């Protein structure tokens, strides 16, 4: 089975409120598997009425979530931080998520 890894880009981190906002998908960038997501590719899932999104550690659904998702949305190129554009100069947008970590999750597990 093929597994892909890619960086996660933190836009904002607030230790006091245990909240992190970052980019988890970059559009317009060809990855090592020669795949590319495009602007709007998450639109249907983000607008299909789902009110509950789980934030899991490494997609492991056998363990409980480690944070609650407060917001998830697609952003255009202007919503990407500079470090994303440095990593993927042809990026056209991405998917931004804001999550709040549960009290029992230690700071080192936030990113």
PDB file of N, CA and C in Angstrom:
ATOM      1  N   UNK A   1       0.840  -1.177   0.000  1.00  0.00           N
ATOM      2  CA  UNK A   1       0.000   0.000   0.000  1.00  0.00           C
ATOM      3  C   UNK A   1       0.887   1.243   0.000  1.00  0.00           C
ATOM      4  N   UNK A   2       0.534   2.217  -0.805  1.00  0.00           N
ATOM      5  CA  UNK A   2       1.285   3.450  -0.925  1.00  0.00           C
ATOM      6  C   UNK A   2       0.830   4.443   0.142  1.00  0.00           C
ATOM      7  N   UNK A   3       1.777   4.983   0.884  1.00  0.00           N
ATOM      8  CA  UNK A   3       1.494   6.022   1.865  1.00  0.00           C
ATOM      9  C   UNK A   3       2.208   7.287   1.441  1.00  0.00           C
ATOM     10  N   UNK A   4       1.548   8.413   1.575  1.00  0.00           N
ATOM     11  CA  UNK A   4       2.154   9.690   1.238  1.00  0.00           C
ATOM     12  C   UNK A   4       2.339  10.501   2.505  1.00  0.00           C
ATOM     13  N   UNK A   5       3.395  11.267   2.524  1.00  0.00           N
ATOM     14  CA  UNK A   5       3.604  12.205   3.617  1.00  0.00           C
ATOM     15  C   UNK A   5       3.785  13.588   3.018  1.00  0.00           C
ATOM     16  N   UNK A   6       3.295  14.574   3.703  1.00  0.00           N
ATOM     17  CA  UNK A   6       3.481  15.937   3.277  1.00  0.00           C
ATOM     18  C   UNK A   6       3.502  16.825   4.501  1.00  0.00           C
ATOM     19  N   UNK A   7       4.103  17.981   4.379  1.00  0.00           N
ATOM     20  CA  UNK A   7       4.169  18.852   5.551  1.00  0.00           C
ATOM     21  C   UNK A   7       2.807  19.430   5.895  1.00  0.00           C
ATOM     22  N   UNK A   8       2.655  19.759   7.157  1.00  0.00           N
ATOM     23  CA  UNK A   8       1.481  20.476   7.642  1.00  0.00           C
ATOM     24  C   UNK A   8       1.978  21.864   8.007  1.00  0.00           C
ATOM     25  N   UNK A   9       1.301  22.891   7.570  1.00  0.00           N
ATOM     26  CA  UNK A   9       1.761  24.257   7.764  1.00  0.00           C
ATOM     27  C   UNK A   9       0.912  24.970   8.815  1.00  0.00           C
ATOM     28  N   UNK A  10       1.528  25.378   9.902  1.00  0.00           N
ATOM     29  CA  UNK A  10       0.844  26.110  10.966  1.00  0.00           C
ATOM     30  C   UNK A  10       0.788  27.590  10.589  1.00  0.00           C
ATOM     31  N   UNK A  11      -0.415  28.156  10.622  1.00  0.00           N
ATOM     32  CA  UNK A  11      -0.588  29.585  10.379  1.00  0.00           C
ATOM     33  C   UNK A  11      -0.615  30.354  11.691  1.00  0.00           C
ATOM     34  N   UNK A  12      -1.282  29.769  12.685  1.00  0.00           N
ATOM     35  CA  UNK A  12      -1.435  30.456  13.969  1.00  0.00           C
ATOM     36  C   UNK A  12      -1.540  29.418  15.075  1.00  0.00           C
ATOM     37  N   UNK A  13      -0.851  29.679  16.177  1.00  0.00           N
ATOM     38  CA  UNK A  13      -0.866  28.770  17.317  1.00  0.00           C
ATOM     39  C   UNK A  13      -1.085  29.604  18.573  1.00  0.00           C
ATOM     40  N   UNK A  14      -2.129  29.302  19.320  1.00  0.00           N
ATOM     41  CA  UNK A  14      -2.445  30.019  20.554  1.00  0.00           C
ATOM     42  C   UNK A  14      -2.422  29.031  21.711  1.00  0.00           C
ATOM     43  N   UNK A  15      -1.327  29.033  22.453  1.00  0.00           N
ATOM     44  CA  UNK A  15      -1.186  28.078  23.555  1.00  0.00           C
ATOM     45  C   UNK A  15      -2.223  28.302  24.650  1.00  0.00           C
ATOM     46  N   UNK A  16      -2.583  29.543  24.879  1.00  0.00           N
ATOM     47  CA  UNK A  16      -3.534  29.854  25.952  1.00  0.00           C
ATOM     48  C   UNK A  16      -4.897  29.209  25.699  1.00  0.00           C
ATOM     49  N   UNK A  17      -5.370  29.276  24.455  1.00  0.00           N
ATOM     50  CA  UNK A  17      -6.683  28.700  24.133  1.00  0.00           C
ATOM     51  C   UNK A  17      -6.572  27.295  23.564  1.00  0.00           C
ATOM     52  N   UNK A  18      -5.314  26.787  23.396  1.00  0.00           N
ATOM     53  CA  UNK A  18      -5.047  25.440  22.878  1.00  0.00           C
ATOM     54  C   UNK A  18      -5.569  25.288  21.441  1.00  0.00           C
ATOM     55  N   UNK A  19      -5.493  26.379  20.664  1.00  0.00           N
ATOM     56  CA  UNK A  19      -6.043  26.413  19.314  1.00  0.00           C
ATOM     57  C   UNK A  19      -4.923  26.557  18.283  1.00  0.00           C
ATOM     58  N   UNK A  20      -5.022  25.777  17.211  1.00  0.00           N
ATOM     59  CA  UNK A  20      -4.053  25.821  16.116  1.00  0.00           C
ATOM     60  C   UNK A  20      -4.826  25.951  14.800  1.00  0.00           C
ATOM     61  N   UNK A  21      -4.356  26.853  13.945  1.00  0.00           N
ATOM     62  CA  UNK A  21      -4.894  26.988  12.594  1.00  0.00           C
ATOM     63  C   UNK A  21      -3.767  26.695  11.615  1.00  0.00           C
ATOM     64  N   UNK A  22      -4.071  25.876  10.621  1.00  0.00           N
ATOM     65  CA  UNK A  22      -3.041  25.545   9.648  1.00  0.00           C
ATOM     66  C   UNK A  22      -3.615  25.021   8.354  1.00  0.00           C
ATOM     67  N   UNK A  23      -2.724  24.803   7.404  1.00  0.00           N
ATOM     68  CA  UNK A  23      -3.079  24.295   6.078  1.00  0.00           C
ATOM     69  C   UNK A  23      -2.737  22.811   6.036  1.00  0.00           C
ATOM     70  N   UNK A  24      -3.720  21.972   5.686  1.00  0.00           N
ATOM     71  CA  UNK A  24      -3.430  20.536   5.617  1.00  0.00           C
ATOM     72  C   UNK A  24      -3.463  19.982   4.199  1.00  0.00           C
ATOM     73  N   UNK A  25      -3.875  20.758   3.231  1.00  0.00           N
ATOM     74  CA  UNK A  25      -3.837  20.338   1.831  1.00  0.00           C
ATOM     75  C   UNK A  25      -3.472  21.561   0.998  1.00  0.00           C
ATOM     76  N   UNK A  26      -2.603  21.375   0.028  1.00  0.00           N
ATOM     77  CA  UNK A  26      -2.175  22.470  -0.840  1.00  0.00           C
ATOM     78  C   UNK A  26      -2.640  22.157  -2.260  1.00  0.00           C
ATOM     79  N   UNK A  27      -3.400  23.069  -2.844  1.00  0.00           N
ATOM     80  CA  UNK A  27      -3.902  22.891  -4.213  1.00  0.00           C
ATOM     81  C   UNK A  27      -2.894  23.434  -5.225  1.00  0.00           C
ATOM     82  N   UNK A  28      -2.885  22.797  -6.415  1.00  0.00           N
ATOM     83  CA  UNK A  28      -2.049  23.272  -7.506  1.00  0.00           C
ATOM     84  C   UNK A  28      -0.613  22.789  -7.435  1.00  0.00           C
ATOM     85  N   UNK A  29      -0.319  21.926  -6.496  1.00  0.00           N
ATOM     86  CA  UNK A  29       1.030  21.398  -6.312  1.00  0.00           C
ATOM     87  C   UNK A  29       1.038  19.919  -6.692  1.00  0.00           C
ATOM     88  N   UNK A  30       1.955  19.522  -7.560  1.00  0.00           N
ATOM     89  CA  UNK A  30       2.085  18.119  -7.931  1.00  0.00           C
ATOM     90  C   UNK A  30       2.961  17.440  -6.881  1.00  0.00           C
ATOM     91  N   UNK A  31       2.426  16.389  -6.237  1.00  0.00           N
ATOM     92  CA  UNK A  31       3.178  15.712  -5.181  1.00  0.00           C
ATOM     93  C   UNK A  31       4.063  14.606  -5.747  1.00  0.00           C
ATOM     94  N   UNK A  32       4.742  13.903  -4.861  1.00  0.00           N
ATOM     95  CA  UNK A  32       5.693  12.875  -5.292  1.00  0.00           C
ATOM     96  C   UNK A  32       5.009  11.699  -5.990  1.00  0.00           C
ATOM     97  N   UNK A  33       3.706  11.526  -5.790  1.00  0.00           N
ATOM     98  CA  UNK A  33       2.952  10.479  -6.474  1.00  0.00           C
ATOM     99  C   UNK A  33       2.323  10.973  -7.761  1.00  0.00           C
ATOM    100  N   UNK A  34       2.699  12.189  -8.163  1.00  0.00           N
ATOM    101  CA  UNK A  34       2.199  12.855  -9.366  1.00  0.00           C
ATOM    102  C   UNK A  34       0.701  13.163  -9.288  1.00  0.00           C
ATOM    103  N   UNK A  35       0.200  13.342  -8.081  1.00  0.00           N
ATOM    104  CA  UNK A  35      -1.193  13.744  -7.862  1.00  0.00           C
ATOM    105  C   UNK A  35      -1.238  15.240  -7.579  1.00  0.00           C
ATOM    106  N   UNK A  36      -2.388  15.844  -7.866  1.00  0.00           N
ATOM    107  CA  UNK A  36      -2.566  17.261  -7.581  1.00  0.00           C
ATOM    108  C   UNK A  36      -4.021  17.514  -7.210  1.00  0.00           C
ATOM    109  N   UNK A  37      -4.243  18.174  -6.083  1.00  0.00           N
ATOM    110  CA  UNK A  37      -5.601  18.599  -5.763  1.00  0.00           C
ATOM    111  C   UNK A  37      -5.809  19.990  -6.348  1.00  0.00           C
ATOM    112  N   UNK A  38      -7.052  20.329  -6.575  1.00  0.00           N
ATOM    113  CA  UNK A  38      -7.375  21.615  -7.192  1.00  0.00           C
ATOM    114  C   UNK A  38      -8.369  22.369  -6.328  1.00  0.00           C
ATOM    115  N   UNK A  39      -8.402  23.677  -6.513  1.00  0.00           N
ATOM    116  CA  UNK A  39      -9.347  24.500  -5.777  1.00  0.00           C
ATOM    117  C   UNK A  39     -10.756  23.968  -6.007  1.00  0.00           C
ATOM    118  N   UNK A  40     -11.503  23.823  -4.940  1.00  0.00           N
ATOM    119  CA  UNK A  40     -12.867  23.326  -5.015  1.00  0.00           C
ATOM    120  C   UNK A  40     -12.996  21.829  -4.802  1.00  0.00           C
ATOM    121  N   UNK A  41     -11.872  21.113  -4.728  1.00  0.00           N
ATOM    122  CA  UNK A  41     -11.945  19.653  -4.603  1.00  0.00           C
ATOM    123  C   UNK A  41     -12.496  19.196  -3.253  1.00  0.00           C
ATOM    124  N   UNK A  42     -12.491  20.037  -2.248  1.00  0.00           N
ATOM    125  CA  UNK A  42     -13.049  19.684  -0.941  1.00  0.00           C
ATOM    126  C   UNK A  42     -14.433  20.295  -0.740  1.00  0.00           C
ATOM    127  N   UNK A  43     -14.877  21.101  -1.681  1.00  0.00           N
ATOM    128  CA  UNK A  43     -16.109  21.874  -1.531  1.00  0.00           C
ATOM    129  C   UNK A  43     -17.332  21.015  -1.172  1.00  0.00           C
ATOM    130  N   UNK A  44     -17.541  19.933  -1.894  1.00  0.00           N
ATOM    131  CA  UNK A  44     -18.716  19.099  -1.648  1.00  0.00           C
ATOM    132  C   UNK A  44     -18.714  18.559  -0.209  1.00  0.00           C
ATOM    133  N   UNK A  45     -17.588  18.043   0.229  1.00  0.00           N
ATOM    134  CA  UNK A  45     -17.494  17.470   1.578  1.00  0.00           C
ATOM    135  C   UNK A  45     -17.658  18.533   2.654  1.00  0.00           C
ATOM    136  N   UNK A  46     -17.146  19.732   2.389  1.00  0.00           N
ATOM    137  CA  UNK A  46     -17.229  20.800   3.386  1.00  0.00           C
ATOM    138  C   UNK A  46     -18.625  21.409   3.467  1.00  0.00           C
ATOM    139  N   UNK A  47     -19.426  21.225   2.422  1.00  0.00           N
ATOM    140  CA  UNK A  47     -20.755  21.836   2.395  1.00  0.00           C
ATOM    141  C   UNK A  47     -21.891  20.822   2.423  1.00  0.00           C
ATOM    142  N   UNK A  48     -21.619  19.567   2.723  1.00  0.00           N
ATOM    143  CA  UNK A  48     -22.669  18.553   2.637  1.00  0.00           C
ATOM    144  C   UNK A  48     -23.483  18.395   3.917  1.00  0.00           C
ATOM    145  N   UNK A  49     -23.372  19.385   4.802  1.00  0.00           N
ATOM    146  CA  UNK A  49     -24.197  19.356   5.997  1.00  0.00           C
ATOM    147  C   UNK A  49     -23.574  18.640   7.180  1.00  0.00           C
ATOM    148  N   UNK A  50     -22.372  18.162   7.029  1.00  0.00           N
ATOM    149  CA  UNK A  50     -21.723  17.495   8.161  1.00  0.00           C
ATOM    150  C   UNK A  50     -21.343  18.539   9.195  1.00  0.00           C
ATOM    151  N   UNK A  51     -21.801  18.371  10.403  1.00  0.00           N
ATOM    152  CA  UNK A  51     -21.477  19.335  11.454  1.00  0.00           C
ATOM    153  C   UNK A  51     -20.377  18.816  12.364  1.00  0.00           C
ATOM    154  N   UNK A  52     -19.974  17.580  12.175  1.00  0.00           N
ATOM    155  CA  UNK A  52     -18.982  16.993  13.067  1.00  0.00           C
ATOM    156  C   UNK A  52     -17.811  16.438  12.258  1.00  0.00           C
ATOM    157  N   UNK A  53     -16.640  16.986  12.521  1.00  0.00           N
ATOM    158  CA  UNK A  53     -15.416  16.500  11.903  1.00  0.00           C
ATOM    159  C   UNK A  53     -14.498  16.081  13.032  1.00  0.00           C
ATOM    160  N   UNK A  54     -13.925  14.899  12.926  1.00  0.00           N
ATOM    161  CA  UNK A  54     -13.048  14.396  13.980  1.00  0.00           C
ATOM    162  C   UNK A  54     -11.594  14.679  13.620  1.00  0.00           C
ATOM    163  N   UNK A  55     -10.816  15.084  14.610  1.00  0.00           N
ATOM    164  CA  UNK A  55      -9.388  15.281  14.405  1.00  0.00           C
ATOM    165  C   UNK A  55      -8.664  14.152  15.111  1.00  0.00           C
ATOM    166  N   UNK A  56      -8.108  13.255  14.331  1.00  0.00           N
ATOM    167  CA  UNK A  56      -7.455  12.056  14.852  1.00  0.00           C
ATOM    168  C   UNK A  56      -5.950  12.178  14.749  1.00  0.00           C
ATOM    169  N   UNK A  57      -5.238  11.509  15.629  1.00  0.00           N
ATOM    170  CA  UNK A  57      -3.788  11.448  15.543  1.00  0.00           C
ATOM    171  C   UNK A  57      -3.421  10.443  14.461  1.00  0.00           C
ATOM    172  N   UNK A  58      -2.769  10.898  13.397  1.00  0.00           N
ATOM    173  CA  UNK A  58      -2.326  10.054  12.284  1.00  0.00           C
ATOM    174  C   UNK A  58      -3.458   9.232  11.662  1.00  0.00           C
ATOM    175  N   UNK A  59      -4.648   9.790  11.585  1.00  0.00           N
ATOM    176  CA  UNK A  59      -5.808   9.122  10.981  1.00  0.00           C
ATOM    177  C   UNK A  59      -6.173   7.806  11.670  1.00  0.00           C
ATOM    178  N   UNK A  60      -5.760   7.626  12.905  1.00  0.00           N
ATOM    179  CA  UNK A  60      -6.012   6.376  13.616  1.00  0.00           C
ATOM    180  C   UNK A  60      -7.403   6.416  14.255  1.00  0.00           C
ATOM    181  N   UNK A  61      -8.368   5.800  13.601  1.00  0.00           N
ATOM    182  CA  UNK A  61      -9.746   5.821  14.102  1.00  0.00           C
ATOM    183  C   UNK A  61      -9.971   4.845  15.255  1.00  0.00           C
ATOM    184  N   UNK A  62      -8.947   4.088  15.605  1.00  0.00           N
ATOM    185  CA  UNK A  62      -9.070   3.172  16.745  1.00  0.00           C
ATOM    186  C   UNK A  62      -8.872   3.904  18.070  1.00  0.00           C
ATOM    187  N   UNK A  63      -8.330   5.120  18.012  1.00  0.00           N
ATOM    188  CA  UNK A  63      -8.127   5.938  19.201  1.00  0.00           C
ATOM    189  C   UNK A  63      -9.102   7.109  19.184  1.00  0.00           C
ATOM    190  N   UNK A  64      -9.392   7.678  20.341  1.00  0.00           N
ATOM    191  CA  UNK A  64     -10.309   8.819  20.376  1.00  0.00           C
ATOM    192  C   UNK A  64      -9.674  10.062  19.739  1.00  0.00           C
ATOM    193  N   UNK A  65     -10.497  11.009  19.307  1.00  0.00           N
ATOM    194  CA  UNK A  65      -9.964  12.257  18.745  1.00  0.00           C
ATOM    195  C   UNK A  65      -9.106  12.982  19.782  1.00  0.00           C
ATOM    196  N   UNK A  66      -8.159  13.807  19.298  1.00  0.00           N
ATOM    197  CA  UNK A  66      -7.305  14.565  20.205  1.00  0.00           C
ATOM    198  C   UNK A  66      -7.654  16.056  20.214  1.00  0.00           C
ATOM    199  N   UNK A  67      -8.542  16.471  19.303  1.00  0.00           N
ATOM    200  CA  UNK A  67      -8.944  17.872  19.230  1.00  0.00           C
ATOM    201  C   UNK A  67     -10.314  17.961  18.570  1.00  0.00           C
ATOM    202  N   UNK A  68     -10.989  19.071  18.810  1.00  0.00           N
ATOM    203  CA  UNK A  68     -12.246  19.306  18.098  1.00  0.00           C
ATOM    204  C   UNK A  68     -11.988  20.336  17.006  1.00  0.00           C
ATOM    205  N   UNK A  69     -12.573  20.110  15.852  1.00  0.00           N
ATOM    206  CA  UNK A  69     -12.409  21.006  14.720  1.00  0.00           C
ATOM    207  C   UNK A  69     -13.411  22.147  14.867  1.00  0.00           C
ATOM    208  N   UNK A  70     -12.897  23.351  14.883  1.00  0.00           N
ATOM    209  CA  UNK A  70     -13.742  24.539  15.034  1.00  0.00           C
ATOM    210  C   UNK A  70     -14.134  25.140  13.691  1.00  0.00           C
ATOM    211  N   UNK A  71     -13.253  24.982  12.694  1.00  0.00           N
ATOM    212  CA  UNK A  71     -13.543  25.507  11.362  1.00  0.00           C
ATOM    213  C   UNK A  71     -12.673  24.773  10.352  1.00  0.00           C
ATOM    214  N   UNK A  72     -13.225  24.483   9.193  1.00  0.00           N
ATOM    215  CA  UNK A  72     -12.458  23.924   8.085  1.00  0.00           C
ATOM    216  C   UNK A  72     -13.035  24.530   6.812  1.00  0.00           C
ATOM    217  N   UNK A  73     -12.119  25.058   5.975  1.00  0.00           N
ATOM    218  CA  UNK A  73     -12.575  25.750   4.764  1.00  0.00           C
ATOM    219  C   UNK A  73     -11.464  25.784   3.738  1.00  0.00           C
ATOM    220  N   UNK A  74     -11.853  25.964   2.491  1.00  0.00           N
ATOM    221  CA  UNK A  74     -10.860  26.139   1.442  1.00  0.00           C
ATOM    222  C   UNK A  74     -10.485  27.621   1.375  1.00  0.00           C
ATOM    223  N   UNK A  75      -9.204  27.875   1.098  1.00  0.00           N
ATOM    224  CA  UNK A  75      -8.713  29.238   0.923  1.00  0.00           C
ATOM    225  C   UNK A  75      -8.036  29.329  -0.445  1.00  0.00           C
ATOM    226  N   UNK A  76      -8.014  30.532  -1.006  1.00  0.00           N
ATOM    227  CA  UNK A  76      -7.300  30.710  -2.266  1.00  0.00           C
ATOM    228  C   UNK A  76      -5.834  31.019  -1.965  1.00  0.00           C
ATOM    229  N   UNK A  77      -5.079  31.304  -2.964  1.00  0.00           N
ATOM    230  CA  UNK A  77      -3.643  31.535  -2.822  1.00  0.00           C
ATOM    231  C   UNK A  77      -3.328  32.628  -1.794  1.00  0.00           C
ATOM    232  N   UNK A  78      -4.184  33.666  -1.738  1.00  0.00           N
ATOM    233  CA  UNK A  78      -3.932  34.770  -0.805  1.00  0.00           C
ATOM    234  C   UNK A  78      -4.085  34.338   0.656  1.00  0.00           C
ATOM    235  N   UNK A  79      -4.752  33.214   0.911  1.00  0.00           N
ATOM    236  CA  UNK A  79      -4.922  32.717   2.274  1.00  0.00           C
ATOM    237  C   UNK A  79      -3.808  31.787   2.738  1.00  0.00           C
ATOM    238  N   UNK A  80      -2.822  31.563   1.873  1.00  0.00           N
ATOM    239  CA  UNK A  80      -1.719  30.667   2.213  1.00  0.00           C
ATOM    240  C   UNK A  80      -0.575  31.444   2.856  1.00  0.00           C
ATOM    241  N   UNK A  81       0.021  30.900   3.922  1.00  0.00           N
ATOM    242  CA  UNK A  81       1.181  31.565   4.511  1.00  0.00           C
ATOM    243  C   UNK A  81       2.390  31.470   3.583  1.00  0.00           C
ATOM    244  N   UNK A  82       3.357  32.353   3.791  1.00  0.00           N
ATOM    245  CA  UNK A  82       4.552  32.415   2.942  1.00  0.00           C
ATOM    246  C   UNK A  82       5.293  31.086   2.909  1.00  0.00           C
ATOM    247  N   UNK A  83       5.321  30.355   4.022  1.00  0.00           N
ATOM    248  CA  UNK A  83       6.070  29.090   4.032  1.00  0.00           C
ATOM    249  C   UNK A  83       5.438  28.044   3.113  1.00  0.00           C
ATOM    250  N   UNK A  84       4.133  28.128   2.878  1.00  0.00           N
ATOM    251  CA  UNK A  84       3.496  27.227   1.911  1.00  0.00           C
ATOM    252  C   UNK A  84       3.957  27.591   0.503  1.00  0.00           C
ATOM    253  N   UNK A  85       3.968  28.884   0.203  1.00  0.00           N
ATOM    254  CA  UNK A  85       4.370  29.332  -1.134  1.00  0.00           C
ATOM    255  C   UNK A  85       5.855  29.078  -1.383  1.00  0.00           C
ATOM    256  N   UNK A  86       6.658  29.085  -0.332  1.00  0.00           N
ATOM    257  CA  UNK A  86       8.073  28.720  -0.475  1.00  0.00           C
ATOM    258  C   UNK A  86       8.200  27.238  -0.833  1.00  0.00           C
ATOM    259  N   UNK A  87       7.379  26.404  -0.187  1.00  0.00           N
ATOM    260  CA  UNK A  87       7.413  24.956  -0.403  1.00  0.00           C
ATOM    261  C   UNK A  87       6.786  24.585  -1.746  1.00  0.00           C
ATOM    262  N   UNK A  88       5.705  25.291  -2.114  1.00  0.00           N
ATOM    263  CA  UNK A  88       4.971  24.988  -3.352  1.00  0.00           C
ATOM    264  C   UNK A  88       4.688  26.300  -4.088  1.00  0.00           C
ATOM    265  N   UNK A  89       5.658  26.802  -4.851  1.00  0.00           N
ATOM    266  CA  UNK A  89       5.500  28.106  -5.516  1.00  0.00           C
ATOM    267  C   UNK A  89       4.304  28.198  -6.471  1.00  0.00           C
ATOM    268  N   UNK A  90       3.847  27.070  -6.996  1.00  0.00           N
ATOM    269  CA  UNK A  90       2.712  27.083  -7.924  1.00  0.00           C
ATOM    270  C   UNK A  90       1.365  26.868  -7.230  1.00  0.00           C
ATOM    271  N   UNK A  91       1.357  26.886  -5.906  1.00  0.00           N
ATOM    272  CA  UNK A  91       0.117  26.643  -5.151  1.00  0.00           C
ATOM    273  C   UNK A  91      -0.961  27.638  -5.541  1.00  0.00           C
ATOM    274  N   UNK A  92      -2.177  27.137  -5.663  1.00  0.00           N
ATOM    275  CA  UNK A  92      -3.317  27.976  -6.036  1.00  0.00           C
ATOM    276  C   UNK A  92      -4.292  28.164  -4.880  1.00  0.00           C
ATOM    277  N   UNK A  93      -4.092  27.438  -3.797  1.00  0.00           N
ATOM    278  CA  UNK A  93      -4.966  27.516  -2.630  1.00  0.00           C
ATOM    279  C   UNK A  93      -4.710  26.323  -1.742  1.00  0.00           C
ATOM    280  N   UNK A  94      -5.631  26.097  -0.808  1.00  0.00           N
ATOM    281  CA  UNK A  94      -5.471  24.965   0.097  1.00  0.00           C
ATOM    282  C   UNK A  94      -6.668  24.814   1.009  1.00  0.00           C
ATOM    283  N   UNK A  95      -6.537  23.920   1.962  1.00  0.00           N
ATOM    284  CA  UNK A  95      -7.599  23.695   2.935  1.00  0.00           C
ATOM    285  C   UNK A  95      -7.046  24.061   4.309  1.00  0.00           C
ATOM    286  N   UNK A  96      -7.770  24.945   4.983  1.00  0.00           N
ATOM    287  CA  UNK A  96      -7.363  25.452   6.291  1.00  0.00           C
ATOM    288  C   UNK A  96      -8.255  24.840   7.365  1.00  0.00           C
ATOM    289  N   UNK A  97      -7.651  24.436   8.458  1.00  0.00           N
ATOM    290  CA  UNK A  97      -8.412  23.882   9.572  1.00  0.00           C
ATOM    291  C   UNK A  97      -7.994  24.585  10.858  1.00  0.00           C
ATOM    292  N   UNK A  98      -8.990  24.888  11.688  1.00  0.00           N
ATOM    293  CA  UNK A  98      -8.737  25.402  13.035  1.00  0.00           C
ATOM    294  C   UNK A  98      -9.254  24.358  13.997  1.00  0.00           C
ATOM    295  N   UNK A  99      -8.387  23.961  14.912  1.00  0.00           N
ATOM    296  CA  UNK A  99      -8.757  22.930  15.874  1.00  0.00           C
ATOM    297  C   UNK A  99      -8.334  23.345  17.273  1.00  0.00           C
ATOM    298  N   UNK A 100      -9.088  22.835  18.258  1.00  0.00           N
ATOM    299  CA  UNK A 100      -8.790  23.106  19.665  1.00  0.00           C
ATOM    300  C   UNK A 100      -8.491  21.774  20.338  1.00  0.00           C
ATOM    301  N   UNK A 101      -7.285  21.677  20.888  1.00  0.00           N
ATOM    302  CA  UNK A 101      -6.844  20.433  21.513  1.00  0.00           C
ATOM    303  C   UNK A 101      -7.478  20.256  22.877  1.00  0.00           C
ATOM    304  N   UNK A 102      -7.818  19.015  23.191  1.00  0.00           N
ATOM    305  CA  UNK A 102      -8.401  18.685  24.476  1.00  0.00           C
ATOM    306  C   UNK A 102      -7.364  18.870  25.578  1.00  0.00           C
ATOM    307  N   UNK A 103      -7.826  19.152  26.780  1.00  0.00           N
ATOM    308  CA  UNK A 103      -6.951  19.450  27.911  1.00  0.00           C
ATOM    309  C   UNK A 103      -5.916  18.365  28.190  1.00  0.00           C
ATOM    310  N   UNK A 104      -6.267  17.102  27.986  1.00  0.00           N
ATOM    311  CA  UNK A 104      -5.341  16.012  28.317  1.00  0.00           C
ATOM    312  C   UNK A 104      -4.261  15.788  27.253  1.00  0.00           C
ATOM    313  N   UNK A 105      -4.327  16.510  26.141  1.00  0.00           N
ATOM    314  CA  UNK A 105      -3.326  16.377  25.076  1.00  0.00           C
ATOM    315  C   UNK A 105      -2.180  17.337  25.360  1.00  0.00           C
ATOM    316  N   UNK A 106      -0.954  16.818  25.408  1.00  0.00           N
ATOM    317  CA  UNK A 106       0.189  17.653  25.718  1.00  0.00           C
ATOM    318  C   UNK A 106       0.597  18.517  24.526  1.00  0.00           C
ATOM    319  N   UNK A 107       1.228  19.629  24.806  1.00  0.00           N
ATOM    320  CA  UNK A 107       1.630  20.591  23.782  1.00  0.00           C
ATOM    321  C   UNK A 107       2.487  19.960  22.694  1.00  0.00           C
ATOM    322  N   UNK A 108       3.358  19.033  23.032  1.00  0.00           N
ATOM    323  CA  UNK A 108       4.241  18.440  22.017  1.00  0.00           C
ATOM    324  C   UNK A 108       3.463  17.666  20.944  1.00  0.00           C
ATOM    325  N   UNK A 109       2.209  17.295  21.221  1.00  0.00           N
ATOM    326  CA  UNK A 109       1.395  16.544  20.257  1.00  0.00           C
ATOM    327  C   UNK A 109       0.520  17.433  19.389  1.00  0.00           C
ATOM    328  N   UNK A 110       0.690  18.739  19.459  1.00  0.00           N
ATOM    329  CA  UNK A 110      -0.181  19.657  18.731  1.00  0.00           C
ATOM    330  C   UNK A 110       0.094  19.730  17.244  1.00  0.00           C
ATOM    331  N   UNK A 111       1.284  19.452  16.801  1.00  0.00           N
ATOM    332  CA  UNK A 111       1.600  19.645  15.375  1.00  0.00           C
ATOM    333  C   UNK A 111       1.762  18.328  14.671  1.00  0.00           C
TER     334      UNK A 111
END
